[in-house]
CSV table of C-alpha atoms in Angstrom, one decimal:
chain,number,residue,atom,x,y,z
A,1,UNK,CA,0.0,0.0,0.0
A,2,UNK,CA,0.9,3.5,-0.8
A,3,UNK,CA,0.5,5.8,2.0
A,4,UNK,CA,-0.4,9.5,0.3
A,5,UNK,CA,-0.7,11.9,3.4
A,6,UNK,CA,-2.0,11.2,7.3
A,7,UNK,CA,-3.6,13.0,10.0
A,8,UNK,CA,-3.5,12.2,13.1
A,9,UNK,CA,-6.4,10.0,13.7
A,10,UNK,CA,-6.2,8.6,10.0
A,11,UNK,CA,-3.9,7.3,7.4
A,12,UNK,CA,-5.0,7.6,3.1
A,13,UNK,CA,-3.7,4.7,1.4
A,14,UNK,CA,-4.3,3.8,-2.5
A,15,UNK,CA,-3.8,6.4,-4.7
A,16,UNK,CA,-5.7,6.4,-7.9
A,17,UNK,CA,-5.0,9.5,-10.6
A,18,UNK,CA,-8.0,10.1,-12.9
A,19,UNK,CA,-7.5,9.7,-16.1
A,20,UNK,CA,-7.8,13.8,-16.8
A,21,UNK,CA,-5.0,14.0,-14.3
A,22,UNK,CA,-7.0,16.5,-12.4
A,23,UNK,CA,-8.2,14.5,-9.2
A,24,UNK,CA,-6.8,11.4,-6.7
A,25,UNK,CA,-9.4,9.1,-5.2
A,26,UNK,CA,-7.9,7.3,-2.2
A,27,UNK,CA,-9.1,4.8,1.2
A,28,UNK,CA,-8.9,6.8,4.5
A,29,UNK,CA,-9.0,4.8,7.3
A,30,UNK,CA,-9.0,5.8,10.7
A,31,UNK,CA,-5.8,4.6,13.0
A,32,UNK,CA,-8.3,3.6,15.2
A,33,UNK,CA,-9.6,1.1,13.4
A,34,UNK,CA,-13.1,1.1,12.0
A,35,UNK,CA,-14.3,1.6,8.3
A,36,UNK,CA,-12.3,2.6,5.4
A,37,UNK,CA,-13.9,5.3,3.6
A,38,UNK,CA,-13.3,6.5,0.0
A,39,UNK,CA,-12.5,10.3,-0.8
A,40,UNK,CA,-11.3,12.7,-3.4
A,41,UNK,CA,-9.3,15.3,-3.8
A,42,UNK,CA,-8.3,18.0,-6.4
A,43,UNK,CA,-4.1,17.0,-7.1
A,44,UNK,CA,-3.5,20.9,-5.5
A,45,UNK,CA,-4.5,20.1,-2.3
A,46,UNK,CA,-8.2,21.5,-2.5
A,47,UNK,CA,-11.8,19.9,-2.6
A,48,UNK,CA,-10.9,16.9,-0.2
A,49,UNK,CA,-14.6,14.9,-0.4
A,50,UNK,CA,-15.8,12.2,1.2
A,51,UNK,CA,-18.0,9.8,-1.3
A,52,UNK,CA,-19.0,6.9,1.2
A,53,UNK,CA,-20.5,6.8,4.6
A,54,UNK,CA,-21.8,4.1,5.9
A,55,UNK,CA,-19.8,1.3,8.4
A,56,UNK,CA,-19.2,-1.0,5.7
A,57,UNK,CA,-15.3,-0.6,5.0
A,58,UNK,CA,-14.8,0.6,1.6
A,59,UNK,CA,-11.2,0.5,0.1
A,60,UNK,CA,-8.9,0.2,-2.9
A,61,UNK,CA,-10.2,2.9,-5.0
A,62,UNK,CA,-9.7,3.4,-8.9
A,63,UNK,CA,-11.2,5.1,-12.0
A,64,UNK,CA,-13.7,3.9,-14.6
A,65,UNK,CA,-10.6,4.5,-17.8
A,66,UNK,CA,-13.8,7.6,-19.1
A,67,UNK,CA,-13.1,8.8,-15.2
A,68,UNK,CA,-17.3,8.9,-14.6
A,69,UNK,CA,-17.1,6.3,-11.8
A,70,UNK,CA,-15.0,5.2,-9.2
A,71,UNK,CA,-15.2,1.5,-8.3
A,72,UNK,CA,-13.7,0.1,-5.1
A,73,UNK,CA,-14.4,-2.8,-3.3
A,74,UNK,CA,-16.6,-3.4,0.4
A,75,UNK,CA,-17.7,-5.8,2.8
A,76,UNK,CA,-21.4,-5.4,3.1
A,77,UNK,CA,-24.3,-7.6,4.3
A,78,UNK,CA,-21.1,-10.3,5.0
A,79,UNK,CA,-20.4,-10.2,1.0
A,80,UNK,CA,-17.2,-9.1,-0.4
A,81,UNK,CA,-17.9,-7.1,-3.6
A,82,UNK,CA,-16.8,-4.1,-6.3
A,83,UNK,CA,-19.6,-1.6,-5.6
């Protein structure tokens, strides 16, 4: 795993460019343990979003190659699938 920047409750692992080169979708997961939850942010730093929130854990991010969806895969209702 590729750790891409940390606070201190949280580490952001899995970096994934999108194909315009404008945005990285990662995994942040709390140190804490817990869920893993996918965000984006603009590659200057600026529009950090959170895309999933619910207490599945959500991880390893990456781009549809036309960069209009962002798969990644999740534990939900005890099935492991790419949502």
């Amino acid at each position: 795993m590729t750790k891409i920047l940390g606070a201190s409750d949280a580490d952001a692992f899995v970096p994934s460019w999108s194909p315009d080169g404008r945005f990285i979708v990662y995994d942040f997961t709390p140190k804490a343990g817990g869920s893993g939850f996918i965000h984006v942010i603009g590659v200057d730093g600026t529009t950090d979003r959170r895309l999933t929130d619910d207490s599945a854990n959500d991880t390893l991010p990456a781009w549809s190659p036309d960069g209009l969806q962002i798969l990644f895969t999740s534990i939900r209702d005890g099935d492991d699938g790419i949502w």
